[in-house]
Backbone as JSON Lines, residues from 0, in Angstrom:
{"i":0,"aa":"A","n":[-7.47,14.81,7.03],"ca":[-7.03,14.93,5.97],"c":[-6.89,13.47,5.19]}
{"i":1,"aa":"R","n":[-6.8,14.07,3.81],"ca":[-6.61,12.69,2.54],"c":[-5.1,12.73,2.45]}
{"i":2,"aa":"I","n":[-4.67,11.41,2.53],"ca":[-3.76,11.22,1.67],"c":[-3.74,10.94,0.53]}
{"i":3,"aa":"R","n":[-2.72,11.25,-0.33],"ca":[-2.85,11.25,-1.6],"c":[-1.29,10.91,-2.26]}
{"i":4,"aa":"S","n":[-0.46,10.61,-1.5],"ca":[0.97,10.47,-1.93],"c":[1.46,9.05,-0.97]}
{"i":5,"aa":"V","n":[2.23,8.57,-1.92],"ca":[3.1,7.45,-0.83],"c":[3.85,7.89,0.14]}
{"i":6,"aa":"E","n":[4.37,8.83,-0.21],"ca":[5.14,9.58,1.4],"c":[4.31,9.92,2.17]}
{"i":7,"aa":"E","n":[3.12,10.68,2.05],"ca":[2.43,10.99,3.23],"c":[1.92,9.29,3.84]}
{"i":8,"aa":"F","n":[1.33,8.63,3.19],"ca":[1.19,7.18,3.69],"c":[1.85,6.37,4.27]}
{"i":9,"aa":"V","n":[3.42,6.39,3.77],"ca":[4.46,6.07,4.59],"c":[4.75,6.72,5.99]}
{"i":10,"aa":"A","n":[5.03,7.93,6.08],"ca":[4.96,8.78,7.04],"c":[3.77,8.58,7.67]}
{"i":11,"aa":"R","n":[2.5,8.44,7.63],"ca":[1.49,8.26,8.25],"c":[1.91,7.0,9.14]}
{"i":12,"aa":"V","n":[2.21,6.03,8.52],"ca":[2.65,4.56,8.96],"c":[3.97,4.55,9.93]}
{"i":13,"aa":"A","n":[4.35,5.33,9.84],"ca":[6.02,5.21,10.33],"c":[5.53,5.86,11.76]}
{"i":14,"aa":"A","n":[4.83,7.16,11.39],"ca":[4.6,7.79,13.26],"c":[3.58,7.03,13.68]}
{"i":15,"aa":"D","n":[2.69,6.24,13.43],"ca":[1.62,5.08,14.08],"c":[2.2,4.6,14.7]}
{"i":16,"aa":"A","n":[3.28,3.99,13.94],"ca":[4.1,2.49,14.48],"c":[5.34,2.44,14.91]}
{"i":17,"aa":"G","n":[5.46,3.89,15.31],"ca":[7.13,4.38,15.88],"c":[8.41,3.72,14.69]}
{"i":18,"aa":"L","n":[7.94,3.47,13.38],"ca":[8.96,2.87,12.66],"c":[10.11,4.04,12.02]}
{"i":19,"aa":"S","n":[10.98,3.49,11.6],"ca":[11.72,4.6,10.5],"c":[10.85,5.03,9.34]}
{"i":20,"aa":"T","n":[11.58,5.73,8.39],"ca":[10.43,5.73,6.94],"c":[10.87,4.64,6.23]}
{"i":21,"aa":"D","n":[12.13,4.05,6.38],"ca":[12.36,2.93,5.7],"c":[11.83,1.8,6.0]}
{"i":22,"aa":"Q","n":[11.65,1.54,7.4],"ca":[11.07,0.29,7.61],"c":[9.25,0.51,7.14]}
{"i":23,"aa":"A","n":[8.81,1.6,7.74],"ca":[7.57,1.72,7.25],"c":[7.35,1.39,5.66]}
{"i":24,"aa":"Q","n":[8.22,2.03,4.85],"ca":[8.31,1.71,3.36],"c":[7.8,0.27,3.14]}
{"i":25,"aa":"R","n":[8.82,-0.57,4.1],"ca":[8.64,-1.76,3.91],"c":[7.53,-2.45,4.09]}
{"i":26,"aa":"V","n":[7.14,-2.29,4.98],"ca":[6.2,-2.92,6.18],"c":[4.6,-2.38,5.08]}
{"i":27,"aa":"T","n":[4.51,-1.35,4.53],"ca":[3.53,-0.95,3.43],"c":[3.39,-1.78,2.07]}
{"i":28,"aa":"T","n":[4.53,-2.1,1.99],"ca":[4.73,-2.99,0.73],"c":[4.59,-4.18,1.18]}
{"i":29,"aa":"G","n":[4.85,-4.62,2.29],"ca":[4.62,-6.35,2.52],"c":[3.41,-6.39,2.8]}
{"i":30,"aa":"V","n":[2.58,-5.58,3.46],"ca":[0.94,-5.5,4.05],"c":[0.17,-5.49,2.47]}
{"i":31,"aa":"F","n":[0.62,-4.59,1.44],"ca":[-0.21,-4.82,0.51],"c":[0.01,-6.11,-0.23]}
{"i":32,"aa":"A","n":[0.96,-6.45,-0.44],"ca":[1.1,-7.71,-0.73],"c":[0.55,-8.79,-0.51]}
{"i":33,"aa":"V","n":[0.77,-9.41,1.0],"ca":[-0.32,-9.94,1.42],"c":[-1.75,-9.68,1.52]}
{"i":34,"aa":"L","n":[-1.98,-8.64,1.2],"ca":[-3.61,-8.78,0.99],"c":[-3.94,-8.69,-0.47]}
{"i":35,"aa":"R","n":[-2.88,-8.47,-1.33],"ca":[-3.6,-8.62,-2.55],"c":[-3.38,-10.31,-2.53]}
{"i":36,"aa":"R","n":[-2.31,-10.93,-2.08],"ca":[-2.74,-12.84,-1.8],"c":[-3.97,-13.24,-1.24]}
{"i":37,"aa":"A","n":[-4.23,-12.78,-0.38],"ca":[-5.53,-12.99,0.82],"c":[-6.78,-12.58,-0.04]}
{"i":38,"aa":"A","n":[-6.67,-11.74,-1.17],"ca":[-8.08,-11.65,-1.66],"c":[-7.91,-11.17,-2.94]}
{"i":39,"aa":"P","n":[-7.47,-12.04,-3.97],"ca":[-7.14,-11.61,-5.26],"c":[-8.52,-11.47,-6.09]}
{"i":40,"aa":"E","n":[-9.3,-11.59,-5.38],"ca":[-10.91,-11.03,-6.3],"c":[-11.17,-9.92,-5.99]}
{"i":41,"aa":"E","n":[-10.35,-9.2,-4.97],"ca":[-10.81,-7.49,-4.73],"c":[-9.75,-6.84,-5.24]}
{"i":42,"aa":"V","n":[-8.63,-7.15,-5.7],"ca":[-7.5,-6.4,-6.15],"c":[-8.1,-4.95,-6.87]}
{"i":43,"aa":"D","n":[-8.65,-5.32,-8.11],"ca":[-9.31,-4.11,-8.78],"c":[-10.01,-3.24,-8.03]}
{"i":44,"aa":"D","n":[-11.07,-3.94,-7.17],"ca":[-11.82,-2.92,-6.37],"c":[-10.96,-2.23,-5.89]}
{"i":45,"aa":"V","n":[-9.86,-2.44,-4.86],"ca":[-9.24,-1.62,-3.78],"c":[-8.51,-0.73,-4.8]}
{"i":46,"aa":"A","n":[-7.83,-1.31,-5.89],"ca":[-7.02,-0.3,-6.42],"c":[-7.75,0.93,-7.7]}
{"i":47,"aa":"A","n":[-9.12,0.51,-7.43],"ca":[-10.22,1.8,-8.17],"c":[-10.0,3.12,-7.22]}
{"i":48,"aa":"V","n":[-9.85,2.47,-5.98],"ca":[-10.68,3.9,-5.11],"c":[-8.75,4.35,-4.56]}
{"i":49,"aa":"L","n":[-8.28,3.71,-4.58],"ca":[-6.89,4.52,-4.22],"c":[-6.27,5.78,-4.89]}
{"i":50,"aa":"P","n":[-6.05,7.09,-4.56],"ca":[-5.37,7.89,-5.15],"c":[-4.12,7.2,-6.23]}
{"i":51,"aa":"D","n":[-3.72,7.99,-7.27],"ca":[-2.93,7.36,-8.26],"c":[-1.62,6.7,-7.41]}
{"i":52,"aa":"Q","n":[-1.02,7.39,-6.84],"ca":[0.84,7.01,-6.6],"c":[0.17,5.73,-5.35]}
{"i":53,"aa":"L","n":[-0.67,5.82,-4.79],"ca":[-1.21,4.72,-3.96],"c":[-1.43,3.33,-4.84]}
{"i":54,"aa":"R","n":[-2.3,3.73,-5.98],"ca":[-2.5,2.54,-6.71],"c":[-1.16,1.89,-7.18]}
{"i":55,"aa":"E","n":[-0.42,2.99,-7.59],"ca":[1.03,2.39,-8.24],"c":[1.44,1.21,-7.46]}
{"i":56,"aa":"L","n":[1.7,1.61,-6.37],"ca":[2.21,1.0,-5.25],"c":[1.45,-0.32,-4.91]}
{"i":57,"aa":"W","n":[0.44,-0.31,-4.67],"ca":[-0.5,-1.26,-4.81],"c":[-0.41,-2.14,-5.51]}
{"i":58,"aa":"Q","n":[-0.47,-1.78,-7.07],"ca":[-0.3,-2.99,-7.96],"c":[1.15,-3.81,-8.22]}
{"i":59,"aa":"S","n":[1.88,-2.76,-7.5],"ca":[3.78,-3.03,-7.41],"c":[3.84,-4.29,-6.82]}
{"i":60,"aa":"A","n":[3.24,-3.93,-5.62],"ca":[3.28,-5.1,-4.36],"c":[2.96,-6.57,-4.75]}
{"i":61,"aa":"E","n":[4.37,-6.96,-4.85],"ca":[4.32,-8.59,-5.21],"c":[3.69,-9.5,-3.98]}
{"i":62,"aa":"P","n":[2.56,-10.32,-4.41],"ca":[2.19,-11.29,-3.54],"c":[3.44,-12.1,-2.86]}
{"i":63,"aa":"P","n":[3.79,-12.7,-1.65],"ca":[5.06,-13.42,-1.6],"c":[4.5,-14.81,-2.2]}
{"i":64,"aa":"A","n":[5.29,-15.56,-2.04],"ca":[5.39,-17.28,-2.91],"c":[4.88,-17.86,-2.03]}
{"i":65,"aa":"S","n":[3.94,-18.61,-2.52],"ca":[3.76,-19.71,-1.67],"c":[4.4,-20.71,-0.82]}
């Protein structure tokens, strides 16, 4: 099944990792932020292949301060 929404993605993270929905939301945002910082040259390429809602989350995830 293709994941099309943030809610579906977060629910899958929560189920797979044994986390609450709130924890899974924070983890997802944190991982997206770290990945954006780790590979800034890939940010636009990743965004291009994500469904709309996930793209918005990806683009809004702030990389952690150096």
